CSV table of C-alpha atoms in Angstrom, one decimal:
chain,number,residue,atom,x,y,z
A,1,UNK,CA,26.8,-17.4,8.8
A,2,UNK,CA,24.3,-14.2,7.8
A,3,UNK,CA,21.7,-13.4,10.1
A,4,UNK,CA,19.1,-11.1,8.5
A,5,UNK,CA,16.0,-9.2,9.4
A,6,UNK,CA,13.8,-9.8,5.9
A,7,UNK,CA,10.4,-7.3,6.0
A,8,UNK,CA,8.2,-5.8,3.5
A,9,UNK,CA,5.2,-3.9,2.6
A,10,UNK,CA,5.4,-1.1,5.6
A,11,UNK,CA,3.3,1.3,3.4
A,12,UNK,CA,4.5,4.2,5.7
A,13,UNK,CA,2.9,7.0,5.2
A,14,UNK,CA,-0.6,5.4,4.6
A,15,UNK,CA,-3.5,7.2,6.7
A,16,UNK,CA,-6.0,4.5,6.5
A,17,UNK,CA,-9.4,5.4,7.4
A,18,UNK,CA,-8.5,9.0,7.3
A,19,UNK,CA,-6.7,9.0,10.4
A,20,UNK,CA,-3.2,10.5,11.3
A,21,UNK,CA,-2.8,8.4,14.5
A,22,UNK,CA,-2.9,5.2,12.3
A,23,UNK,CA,-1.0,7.3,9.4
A,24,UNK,CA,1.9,7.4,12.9
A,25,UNK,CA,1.1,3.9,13.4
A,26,UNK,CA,2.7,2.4,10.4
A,27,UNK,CA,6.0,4.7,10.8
A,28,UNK,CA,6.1,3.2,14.4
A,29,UNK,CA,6.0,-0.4,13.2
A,30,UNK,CA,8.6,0.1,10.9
A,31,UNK,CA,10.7,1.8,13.2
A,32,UNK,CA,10.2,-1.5,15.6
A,33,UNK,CA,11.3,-3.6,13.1
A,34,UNK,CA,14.4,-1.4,13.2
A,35,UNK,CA,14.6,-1.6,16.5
A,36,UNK,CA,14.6,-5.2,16.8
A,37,UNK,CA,17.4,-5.3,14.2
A,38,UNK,CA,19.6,-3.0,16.5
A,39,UNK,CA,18.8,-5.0,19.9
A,40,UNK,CA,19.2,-8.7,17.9
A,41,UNK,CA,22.5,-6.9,16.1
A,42,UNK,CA,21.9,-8.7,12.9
A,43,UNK,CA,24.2,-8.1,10.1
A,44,UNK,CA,21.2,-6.3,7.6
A,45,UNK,CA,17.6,-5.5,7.4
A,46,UNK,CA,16.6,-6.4,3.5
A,47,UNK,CA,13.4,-4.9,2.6
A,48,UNK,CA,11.5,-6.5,0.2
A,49,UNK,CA,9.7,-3.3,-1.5
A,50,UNK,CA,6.8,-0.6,-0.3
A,51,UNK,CA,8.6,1.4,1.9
A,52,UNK,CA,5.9,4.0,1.5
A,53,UNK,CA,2.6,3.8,0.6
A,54,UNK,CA,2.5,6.2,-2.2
A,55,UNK,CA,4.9,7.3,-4.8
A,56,UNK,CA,4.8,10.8,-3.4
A,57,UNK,CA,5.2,10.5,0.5
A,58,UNK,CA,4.2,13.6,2.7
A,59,UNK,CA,7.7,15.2,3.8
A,60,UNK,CA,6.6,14.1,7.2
A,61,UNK,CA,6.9,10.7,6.4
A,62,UNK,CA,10.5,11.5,4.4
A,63,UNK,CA,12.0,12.9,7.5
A,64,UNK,CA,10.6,10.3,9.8
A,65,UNK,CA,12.1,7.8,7.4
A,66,UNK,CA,15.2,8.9,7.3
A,67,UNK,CA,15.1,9.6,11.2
A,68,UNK,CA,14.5,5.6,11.1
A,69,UNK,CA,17.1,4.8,9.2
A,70,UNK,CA,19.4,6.8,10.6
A,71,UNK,CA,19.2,4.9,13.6
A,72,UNK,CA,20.3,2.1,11.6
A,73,UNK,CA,23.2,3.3,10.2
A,74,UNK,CA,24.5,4.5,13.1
A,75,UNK,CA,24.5,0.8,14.7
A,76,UNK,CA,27.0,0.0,11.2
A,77,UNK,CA,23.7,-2.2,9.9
A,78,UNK,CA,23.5,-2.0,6.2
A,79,UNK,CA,19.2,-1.5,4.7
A,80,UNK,CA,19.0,-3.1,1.2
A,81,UNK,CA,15.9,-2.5,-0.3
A,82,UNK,CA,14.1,-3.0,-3.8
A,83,UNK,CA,11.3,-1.0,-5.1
A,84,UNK,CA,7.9,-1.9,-4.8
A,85,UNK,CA,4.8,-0.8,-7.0
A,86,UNK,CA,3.2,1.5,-4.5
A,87,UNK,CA,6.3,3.6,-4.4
A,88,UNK,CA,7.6,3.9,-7.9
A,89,UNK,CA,8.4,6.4,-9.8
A,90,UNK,CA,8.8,7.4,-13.7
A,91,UNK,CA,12.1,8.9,-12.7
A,92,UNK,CA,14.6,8.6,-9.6
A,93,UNK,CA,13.4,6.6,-6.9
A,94,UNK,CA,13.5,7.2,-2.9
A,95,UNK,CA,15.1,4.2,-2.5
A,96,UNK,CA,17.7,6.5,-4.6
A,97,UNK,CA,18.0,9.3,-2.1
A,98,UNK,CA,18.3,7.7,0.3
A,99,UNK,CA,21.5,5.6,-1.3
A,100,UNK,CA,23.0,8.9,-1.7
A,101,UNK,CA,22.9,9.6,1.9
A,102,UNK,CA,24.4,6.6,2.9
A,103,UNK,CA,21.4,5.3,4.2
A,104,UNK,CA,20.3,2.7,2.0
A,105,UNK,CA,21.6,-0.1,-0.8
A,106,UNK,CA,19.0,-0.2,-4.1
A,107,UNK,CA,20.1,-4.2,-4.6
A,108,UNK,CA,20.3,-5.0,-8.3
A,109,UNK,CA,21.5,-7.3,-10.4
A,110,UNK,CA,25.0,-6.9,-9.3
A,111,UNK,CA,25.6,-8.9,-6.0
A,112,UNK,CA,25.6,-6.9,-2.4
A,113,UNK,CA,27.7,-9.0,-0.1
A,114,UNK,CA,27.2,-9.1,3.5
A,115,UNK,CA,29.0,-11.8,5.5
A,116,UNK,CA,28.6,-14.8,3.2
A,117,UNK,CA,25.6,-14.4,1.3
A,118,UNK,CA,25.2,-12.5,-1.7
A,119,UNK,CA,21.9,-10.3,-2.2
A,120,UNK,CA,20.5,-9.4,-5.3
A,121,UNK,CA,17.9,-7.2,-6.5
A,122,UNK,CA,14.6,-7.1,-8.2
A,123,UNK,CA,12.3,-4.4,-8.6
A,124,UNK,CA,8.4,-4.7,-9.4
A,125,UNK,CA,7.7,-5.2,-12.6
A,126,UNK,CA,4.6,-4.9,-14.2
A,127,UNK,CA,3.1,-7.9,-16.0
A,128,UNK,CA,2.7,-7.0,-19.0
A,129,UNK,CA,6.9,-6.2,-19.7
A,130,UNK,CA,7.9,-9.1,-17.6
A,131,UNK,CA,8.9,-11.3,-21.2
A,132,UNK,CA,11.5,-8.7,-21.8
A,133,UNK,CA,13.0,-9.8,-18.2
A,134,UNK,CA,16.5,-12.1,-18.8
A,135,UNK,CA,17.2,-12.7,-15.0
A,136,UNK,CA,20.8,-12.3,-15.9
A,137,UNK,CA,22.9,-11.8,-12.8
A,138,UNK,CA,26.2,-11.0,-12.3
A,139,UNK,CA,28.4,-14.1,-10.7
A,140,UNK,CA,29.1,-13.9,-7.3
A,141,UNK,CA,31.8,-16.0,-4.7
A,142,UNK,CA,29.7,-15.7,-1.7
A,143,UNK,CA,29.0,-19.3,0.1
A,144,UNK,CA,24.9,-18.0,0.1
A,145,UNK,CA,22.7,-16.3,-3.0
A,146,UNK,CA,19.0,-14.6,-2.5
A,147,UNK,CA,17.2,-12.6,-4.5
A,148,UNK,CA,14.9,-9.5,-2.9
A,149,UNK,CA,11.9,-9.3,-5.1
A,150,UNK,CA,8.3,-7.3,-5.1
A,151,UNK,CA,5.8,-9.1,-6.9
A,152,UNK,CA,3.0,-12.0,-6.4
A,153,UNK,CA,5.3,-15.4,-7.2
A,154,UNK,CA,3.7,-18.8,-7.2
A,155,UNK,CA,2.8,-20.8,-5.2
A,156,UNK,CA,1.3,-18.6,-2.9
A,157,UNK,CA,-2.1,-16.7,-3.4
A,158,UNK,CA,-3.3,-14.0,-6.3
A,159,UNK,CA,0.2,-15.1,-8.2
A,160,UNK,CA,1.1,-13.9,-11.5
A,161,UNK,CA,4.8,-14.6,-11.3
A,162,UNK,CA,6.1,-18.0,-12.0
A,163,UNK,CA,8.7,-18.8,-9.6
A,164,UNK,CA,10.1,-21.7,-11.7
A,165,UNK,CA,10.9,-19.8,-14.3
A,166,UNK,CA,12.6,-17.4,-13.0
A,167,UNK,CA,14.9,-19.4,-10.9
A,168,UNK,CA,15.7,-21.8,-14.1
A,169,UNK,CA,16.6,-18.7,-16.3
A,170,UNK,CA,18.6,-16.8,-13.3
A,171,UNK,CA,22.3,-17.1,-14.1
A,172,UNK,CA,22.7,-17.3,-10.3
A,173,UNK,CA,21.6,-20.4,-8.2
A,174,UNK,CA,19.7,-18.8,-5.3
A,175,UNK,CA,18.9,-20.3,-1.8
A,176,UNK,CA,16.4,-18.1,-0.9
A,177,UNK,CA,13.7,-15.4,-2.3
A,178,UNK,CA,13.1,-12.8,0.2
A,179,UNK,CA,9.7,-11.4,-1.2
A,180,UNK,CA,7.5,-8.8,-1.0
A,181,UNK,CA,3.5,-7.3,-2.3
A,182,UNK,CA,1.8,-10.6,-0.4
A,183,UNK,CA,0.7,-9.1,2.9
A,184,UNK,CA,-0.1,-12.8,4.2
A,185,UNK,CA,3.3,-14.3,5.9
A,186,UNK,CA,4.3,-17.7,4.2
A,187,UNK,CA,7.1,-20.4,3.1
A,188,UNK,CA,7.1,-23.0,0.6
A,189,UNK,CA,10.5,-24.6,-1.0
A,190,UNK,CA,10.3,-24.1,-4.7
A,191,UNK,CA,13.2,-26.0,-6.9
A,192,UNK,CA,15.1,-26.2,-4.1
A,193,UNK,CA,15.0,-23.0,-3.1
A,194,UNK,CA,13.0,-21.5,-0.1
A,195,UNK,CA,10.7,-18.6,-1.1
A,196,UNK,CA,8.9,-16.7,1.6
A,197,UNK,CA,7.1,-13.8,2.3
A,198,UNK,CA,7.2,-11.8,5.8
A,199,UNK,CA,3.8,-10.1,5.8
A,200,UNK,CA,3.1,-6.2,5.7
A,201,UNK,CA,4.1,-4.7,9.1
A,202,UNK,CA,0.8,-3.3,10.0
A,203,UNK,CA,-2.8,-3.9,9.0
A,204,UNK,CA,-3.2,-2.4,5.9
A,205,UNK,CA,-7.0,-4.0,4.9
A,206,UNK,CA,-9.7,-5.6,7.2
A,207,UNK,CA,-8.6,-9.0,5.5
A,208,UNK,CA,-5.6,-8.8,7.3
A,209,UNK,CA,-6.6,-10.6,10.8
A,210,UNK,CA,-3.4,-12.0,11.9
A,211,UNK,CA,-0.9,-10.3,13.8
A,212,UNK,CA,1.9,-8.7,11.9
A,213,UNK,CA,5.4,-9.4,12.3
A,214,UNK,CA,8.8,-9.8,10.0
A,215,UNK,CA,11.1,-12.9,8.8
A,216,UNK,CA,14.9,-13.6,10.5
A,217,UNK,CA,16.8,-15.4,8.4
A,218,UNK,CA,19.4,-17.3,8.5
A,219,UNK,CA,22.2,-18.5,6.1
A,220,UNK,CA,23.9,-21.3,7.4
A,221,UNK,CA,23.6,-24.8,6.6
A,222,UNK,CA,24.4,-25.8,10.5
A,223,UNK,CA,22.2,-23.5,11.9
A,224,UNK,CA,19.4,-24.2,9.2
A,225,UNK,CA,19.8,-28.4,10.1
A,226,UNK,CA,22.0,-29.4,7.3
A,227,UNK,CA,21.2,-29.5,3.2
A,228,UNK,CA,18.5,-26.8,3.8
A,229,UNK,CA,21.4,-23.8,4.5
A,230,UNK,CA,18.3,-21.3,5.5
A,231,UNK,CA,16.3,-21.1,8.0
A,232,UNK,CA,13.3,-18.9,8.5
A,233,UNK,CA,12.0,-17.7,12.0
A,234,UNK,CA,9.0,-15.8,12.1
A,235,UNK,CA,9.0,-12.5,14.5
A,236,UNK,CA,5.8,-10.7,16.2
A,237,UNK,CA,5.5,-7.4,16.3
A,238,UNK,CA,3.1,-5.4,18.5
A,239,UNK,CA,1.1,-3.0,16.5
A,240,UNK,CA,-2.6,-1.4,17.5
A,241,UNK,CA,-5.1,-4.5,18.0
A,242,UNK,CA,-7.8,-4.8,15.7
A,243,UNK,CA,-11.3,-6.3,16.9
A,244,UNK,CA,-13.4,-8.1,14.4
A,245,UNK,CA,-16.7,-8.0,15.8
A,246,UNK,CA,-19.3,-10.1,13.9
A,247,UNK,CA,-23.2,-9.3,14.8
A,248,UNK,CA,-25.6,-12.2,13.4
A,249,UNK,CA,-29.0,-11.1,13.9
A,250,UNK,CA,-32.1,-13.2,14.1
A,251,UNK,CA,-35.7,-12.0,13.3
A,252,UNK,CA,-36.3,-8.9,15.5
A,253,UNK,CA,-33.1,-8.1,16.9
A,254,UNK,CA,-31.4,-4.7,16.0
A,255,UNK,CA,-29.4,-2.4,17.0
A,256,UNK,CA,-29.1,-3.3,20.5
A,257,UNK,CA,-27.8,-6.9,19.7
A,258,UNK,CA,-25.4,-5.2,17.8
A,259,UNK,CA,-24.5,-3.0,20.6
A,260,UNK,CA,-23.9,-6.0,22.8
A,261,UNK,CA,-21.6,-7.7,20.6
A,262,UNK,CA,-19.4,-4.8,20.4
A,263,UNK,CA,-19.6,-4.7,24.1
A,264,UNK,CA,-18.1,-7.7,25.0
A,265,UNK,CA,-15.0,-6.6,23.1
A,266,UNK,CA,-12.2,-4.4,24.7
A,267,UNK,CA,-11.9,-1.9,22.6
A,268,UNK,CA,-9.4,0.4,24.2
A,269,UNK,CA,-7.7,2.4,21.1
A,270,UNK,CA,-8.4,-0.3,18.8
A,271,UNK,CA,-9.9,0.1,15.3
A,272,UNK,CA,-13.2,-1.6,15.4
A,273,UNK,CA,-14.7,-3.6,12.1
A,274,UNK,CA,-18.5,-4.3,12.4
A,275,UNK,CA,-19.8,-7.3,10.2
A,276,UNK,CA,-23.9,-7.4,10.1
A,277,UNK,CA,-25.2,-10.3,8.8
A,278,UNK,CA,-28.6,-12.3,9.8
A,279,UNK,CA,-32.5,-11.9,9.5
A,280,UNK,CA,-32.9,-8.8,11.9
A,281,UNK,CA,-33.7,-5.3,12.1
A,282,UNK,CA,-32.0,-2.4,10.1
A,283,UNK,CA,-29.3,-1.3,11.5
A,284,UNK,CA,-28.1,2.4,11.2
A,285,UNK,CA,-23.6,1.4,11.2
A,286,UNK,CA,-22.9,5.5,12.3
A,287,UNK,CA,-25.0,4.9,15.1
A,288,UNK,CA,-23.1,1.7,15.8
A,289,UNK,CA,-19.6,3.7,15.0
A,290,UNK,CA,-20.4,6.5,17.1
A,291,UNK,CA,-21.2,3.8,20.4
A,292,UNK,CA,-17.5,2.0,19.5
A,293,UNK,CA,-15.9,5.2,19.8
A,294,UNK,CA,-17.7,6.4,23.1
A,295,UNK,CA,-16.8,2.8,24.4
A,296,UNK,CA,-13.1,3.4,24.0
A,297,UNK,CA,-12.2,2.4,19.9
A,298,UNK,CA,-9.8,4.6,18.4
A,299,UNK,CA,-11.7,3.9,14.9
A,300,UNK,CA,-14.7,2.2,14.1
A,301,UNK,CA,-16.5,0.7,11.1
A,302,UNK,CA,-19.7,-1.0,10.5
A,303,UNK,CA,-20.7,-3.3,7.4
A,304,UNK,CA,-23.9,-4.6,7.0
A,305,UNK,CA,-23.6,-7.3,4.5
A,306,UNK,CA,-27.3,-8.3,4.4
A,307,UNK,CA,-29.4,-8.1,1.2
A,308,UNK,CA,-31.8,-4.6,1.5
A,309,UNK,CA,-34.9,-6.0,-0.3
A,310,UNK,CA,-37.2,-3.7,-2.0
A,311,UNK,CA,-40.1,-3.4,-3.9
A,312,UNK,CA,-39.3,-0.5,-5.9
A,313,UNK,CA,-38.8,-0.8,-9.3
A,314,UNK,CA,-35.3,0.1,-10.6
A,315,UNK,CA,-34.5,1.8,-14.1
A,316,UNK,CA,-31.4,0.6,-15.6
A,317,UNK,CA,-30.0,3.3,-18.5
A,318,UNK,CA,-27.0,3.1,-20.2
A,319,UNK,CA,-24.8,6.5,-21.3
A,320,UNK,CA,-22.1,7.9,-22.2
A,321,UNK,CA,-19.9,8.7,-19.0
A,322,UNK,CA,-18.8,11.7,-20.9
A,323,UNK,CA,-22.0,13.3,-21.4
A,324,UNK,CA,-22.3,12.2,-17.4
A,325,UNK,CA,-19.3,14.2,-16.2
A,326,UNK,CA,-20.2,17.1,-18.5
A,327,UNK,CA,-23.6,17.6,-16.7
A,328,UNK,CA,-22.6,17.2,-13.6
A,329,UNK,CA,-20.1,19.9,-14.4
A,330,UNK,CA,-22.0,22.1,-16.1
A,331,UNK,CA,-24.6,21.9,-12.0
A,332,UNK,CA,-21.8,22.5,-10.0
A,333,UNK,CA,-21.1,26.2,-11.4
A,334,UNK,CA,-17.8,26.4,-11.7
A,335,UNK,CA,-15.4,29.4,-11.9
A,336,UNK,CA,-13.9,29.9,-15.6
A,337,UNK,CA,-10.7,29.2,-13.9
A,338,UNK,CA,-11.8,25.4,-12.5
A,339,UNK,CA,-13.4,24.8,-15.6
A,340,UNK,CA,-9.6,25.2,-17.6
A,341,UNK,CA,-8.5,22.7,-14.8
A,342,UNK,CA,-11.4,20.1,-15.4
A,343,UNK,CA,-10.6,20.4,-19.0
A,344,UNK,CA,-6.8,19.9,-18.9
A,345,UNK,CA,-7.3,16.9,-16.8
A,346,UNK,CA,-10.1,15.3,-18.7
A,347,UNK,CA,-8.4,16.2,-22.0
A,348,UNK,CA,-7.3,12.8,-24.3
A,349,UNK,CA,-4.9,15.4,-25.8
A,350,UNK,CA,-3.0,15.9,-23.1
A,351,UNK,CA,-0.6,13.5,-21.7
A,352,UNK,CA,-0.7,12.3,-18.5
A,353,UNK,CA,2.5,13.0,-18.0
A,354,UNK,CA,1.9,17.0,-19.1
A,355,UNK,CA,-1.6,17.4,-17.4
A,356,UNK,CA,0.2,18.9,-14.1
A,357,UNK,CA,2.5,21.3,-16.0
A,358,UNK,CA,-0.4,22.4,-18.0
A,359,UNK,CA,-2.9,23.0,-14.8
A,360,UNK,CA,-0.5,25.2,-13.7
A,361,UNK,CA,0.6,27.7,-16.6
A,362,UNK,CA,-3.1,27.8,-16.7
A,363,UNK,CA,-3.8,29.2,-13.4
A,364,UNK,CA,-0.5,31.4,-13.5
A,365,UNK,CA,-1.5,33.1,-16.8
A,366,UNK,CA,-4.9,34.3,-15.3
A,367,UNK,CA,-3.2,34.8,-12.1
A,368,UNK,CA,-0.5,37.7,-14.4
A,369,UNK,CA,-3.4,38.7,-16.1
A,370,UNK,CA,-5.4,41.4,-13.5
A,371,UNK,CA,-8.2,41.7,-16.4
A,372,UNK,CA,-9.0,38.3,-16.3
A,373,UNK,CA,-9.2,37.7,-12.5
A,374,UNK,CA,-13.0,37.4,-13.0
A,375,UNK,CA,-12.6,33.8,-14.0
A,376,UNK,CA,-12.1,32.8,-10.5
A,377,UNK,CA,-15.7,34.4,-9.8
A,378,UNK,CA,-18.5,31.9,-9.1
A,379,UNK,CA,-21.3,30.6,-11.3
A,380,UNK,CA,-24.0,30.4,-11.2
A,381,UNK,CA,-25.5,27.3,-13.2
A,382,UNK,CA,-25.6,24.6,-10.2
A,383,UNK,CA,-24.7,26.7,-7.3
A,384,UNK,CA,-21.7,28.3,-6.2
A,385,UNK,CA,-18.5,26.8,-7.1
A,386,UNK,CA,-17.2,23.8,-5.6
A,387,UNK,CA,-20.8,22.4,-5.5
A,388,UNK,CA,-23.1,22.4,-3.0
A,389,UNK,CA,-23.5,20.4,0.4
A,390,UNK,CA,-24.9,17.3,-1.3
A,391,UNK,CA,-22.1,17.6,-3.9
A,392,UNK,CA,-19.4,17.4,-0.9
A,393,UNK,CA,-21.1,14.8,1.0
A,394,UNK,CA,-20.6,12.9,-2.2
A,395,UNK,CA,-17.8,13.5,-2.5
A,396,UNK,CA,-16.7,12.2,1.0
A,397,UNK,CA,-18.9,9.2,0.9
A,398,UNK,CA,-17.0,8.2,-2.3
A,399,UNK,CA,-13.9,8.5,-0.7
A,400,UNK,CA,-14.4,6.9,2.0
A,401,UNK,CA,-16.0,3.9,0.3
A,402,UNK,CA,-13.0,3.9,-1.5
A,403,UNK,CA,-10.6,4.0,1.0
A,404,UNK,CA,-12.9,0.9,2.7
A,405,UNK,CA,-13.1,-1.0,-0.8
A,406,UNK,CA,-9.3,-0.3,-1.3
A,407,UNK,CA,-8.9,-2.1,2.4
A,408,UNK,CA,-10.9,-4.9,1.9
A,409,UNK,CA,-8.7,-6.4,-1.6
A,410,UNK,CA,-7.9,-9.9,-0.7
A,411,UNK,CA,-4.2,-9.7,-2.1
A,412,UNK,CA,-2.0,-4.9,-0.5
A,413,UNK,CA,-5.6,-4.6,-1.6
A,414,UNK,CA,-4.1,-6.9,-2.3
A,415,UNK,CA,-3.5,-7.4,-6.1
A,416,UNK,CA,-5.2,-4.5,-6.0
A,417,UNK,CA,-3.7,-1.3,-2.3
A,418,UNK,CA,-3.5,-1.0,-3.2
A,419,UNK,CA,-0.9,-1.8,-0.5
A,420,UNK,CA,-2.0,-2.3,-1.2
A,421,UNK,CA,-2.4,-2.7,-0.5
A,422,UNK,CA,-3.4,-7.7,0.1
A,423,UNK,CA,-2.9,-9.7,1.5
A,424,UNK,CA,-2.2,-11.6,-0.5
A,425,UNK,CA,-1.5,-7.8,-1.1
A,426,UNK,CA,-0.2,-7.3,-4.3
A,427,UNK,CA,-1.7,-4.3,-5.3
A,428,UNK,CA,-0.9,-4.1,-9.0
A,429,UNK,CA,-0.3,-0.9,-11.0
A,430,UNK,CA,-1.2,-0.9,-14.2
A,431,UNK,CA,0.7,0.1,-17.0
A,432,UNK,CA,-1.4,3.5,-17.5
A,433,UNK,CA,-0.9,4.2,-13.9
A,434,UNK,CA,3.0,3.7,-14.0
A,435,UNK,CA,3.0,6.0,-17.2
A,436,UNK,CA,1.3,8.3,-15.3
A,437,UNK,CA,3.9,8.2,-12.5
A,438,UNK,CA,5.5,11.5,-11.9
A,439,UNK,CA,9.5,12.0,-11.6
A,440,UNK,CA,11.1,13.1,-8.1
A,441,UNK,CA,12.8,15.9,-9.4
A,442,UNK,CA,8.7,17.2,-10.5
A,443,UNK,CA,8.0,16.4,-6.9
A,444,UNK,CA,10.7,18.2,-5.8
């Protein structure tokens, strides 16, 4: 018998809404999950891909990973892990580093055997080279096969991965899948062979409304009731509580009805999602966020979904984007110096992969050059450089409606994340993104 924690999509290091105390709260939940694995002494914790939420992790979020698994190691529990898309990198991989500490096992196609299963690995793979995958494994004599994968597989939501398929052209019969990228916990028998997801381990988009929590699995056809030989147990874990207040307003209610709803909530350190819908009143949502907070809420966010009718007339124009981004540049009165950096990363003749390098032997030769320090002078076309007020109150708006729009993906954000980050997450990066990846020794 193998008795195995199988958990996913932790996204540590994600500071959702801006905030550090939720950026904490997804290194706390995967340090629970750890946790339960040392209490329930289980013989591994296999995780299933997005370790981290981003391919280059604050060091903060390094050390406090390590810290983690640590822990782990020093109760003799073995962490196999695959790599997911939020986390990957052109070059070596974390998962890497922290295999050469003896932390961690980077599953492959090669079988990792603990107890009597065999564990195999499969990274994420973008869809567009998935027809140059074979699936060939290496043979194994373990009693029990599974295969550790990131991706969306069929039959469960925003799929693009047919499961089928790869279990007829694996050289390896498997008895389970032990997935990752779906942030919505499920099971379904495929072929034969059981293929599950555990969920992310915290909240990482407002779709995400059930409680989080991780799969135990077992290998064992006694334990699992015979033919099956696996059985899948779903865990709870206790992360921050979420409220989902929704505020329908009839004609000539307002804020104040909105007020109330939030009200009868407890909001105690919560984060607090608003939905406005209804006939009423405009509603002003930082108002609204600004009550939450005084009422207890750790973070809160209002959306008002009604339609905002109006009887102006709107002028549509299409234009280039470039001639766009050009004046916009040319207001904000940039130094000589920021103007070389918005030209090396705009430029189509420079490679992604170049454009950092290049930023920087940039700023370094005007930096050597004392006759040349004038370039990091003001303008003086739009205002001083940088941009003015409105320019950085734009700035944040856009951020921020990112960072909500990035939430809200039904699959990690979820085929988005991205992740997601969705849940179905399944944030996917696309293949310009992954060529735009940078190596961990450039990190470094």
């Amino acid at each position: 018998m193998t008795r195995v924690i199988h958990t996913g999509d932790t996204h540590v290091g994600y500071a959702q809404y801006h905030s550090p105390v939720r950026r904490q709260d997804f290194l706390d939940a995967f340090a629970a999950v750890i946790d339960d694995a040392i209490d329930g002494e289980v013989d591994a914790v296999v995780h299933a891909g997005d370790l981290f939420h981003d391919r280059r992790p604050e060091l903060d979020d390094l050390m406090g990973t390590i810290s983690v698994l640590r822990r782990l190691d020093d109760a003799g529990i073995p962490f196999l892990a695959v790599v997911g898309n939020h986390e990957s990198t052109r070059g070596g991989q974390w998962l890497d580093l922290f295999e050469r500490l003896g932390l961690a096992t980077r599953l492959d196609d090669e079988p990792t055997v603990v107890g009597d299963t065999s564990f195999y690995g499969l990274d994420h793979v973008p869809v567009s080279r998935r027809d140059d995958l074979d699936y060939a494994f290496a043979e194994h004599d373990a009693e029990y096969a599974a295969l550790v994968a990131h991706g969306l597989f069929e039959p469960f939501g925003y799929a693009d991965w047919d499961t089928e398929e790869v279990l007829a052209e694996s050289d390896v019969a498997f008895d389970a899948m032990l997935l990752g990228d779906n942030h919505t916990p499920d099971s379904a028998e495929v072929a034969g062979t059981w293929v599950t997801y555990p969920g992310s381990t915290e909240r990482a988009s407002a779709s995400e409304r059930e409680g989080r929590g991780y799969n135990l699995v077992t290998f064992d056809a006694d334990a699992a009731g015979g033919d099956d030989r696996v059985e899948i147990r779903r865990r709870a874990l206790d992360t921050r509580p979420f409220v989902f207040v929704e505020a329908d307003l009839r004609e000539g209610e307002g804020a104040a009805r909105v007020r109330e709803a939030v009200r009868q909530h407890d909001l105690d350190d919560a984060v607090v999602l608003v939905d406005v819908t209804g006939e009423g009143d405009p509603v002003t949502p930082a108002a609204i966020e600004e009550f939450a907070t005084d009422q207890g809420a750790l973070i809160a966010r209002v959306t008002d979904r009604r339609e905002v009718e109006t009887d102006a007339e709107v002028d549509v124009s299409f234009a280039d984007p470039e001639d766009a981004v050009r004046e916009r540049v040319e207001e904000m009165g940039l130094t000589e110096a920021a103007l070389d950096v918005e030209e090396a990363v705009r430029a189509d003749t420079i490679p992604d992969t170049n454009v950092r390098e290049t930023v920087k032997r940039r700023i370094e030769e005007r930096v050597d050059d004392l006759d040349d320090l004038g370039a990091f002078d003001p303008g003086e076309a739009g205002g001083a450089a940088g941009g003015d007020d409105a320019g950085d109150r734009e700035a944040e708006e856009t951020e921020s409606e990112a960072d909500d729009d990035s939430e809200s993906e039904g699959a990690d954000d979820e085929a988005a994340d991205g992740e997601a980050t969705g849940d179905g997450t399944g944030d996917e990066t696309t293949d310009d993104e992954t060529d735009g990846q940078v190596s961990m020794e450039d990190y470094l």
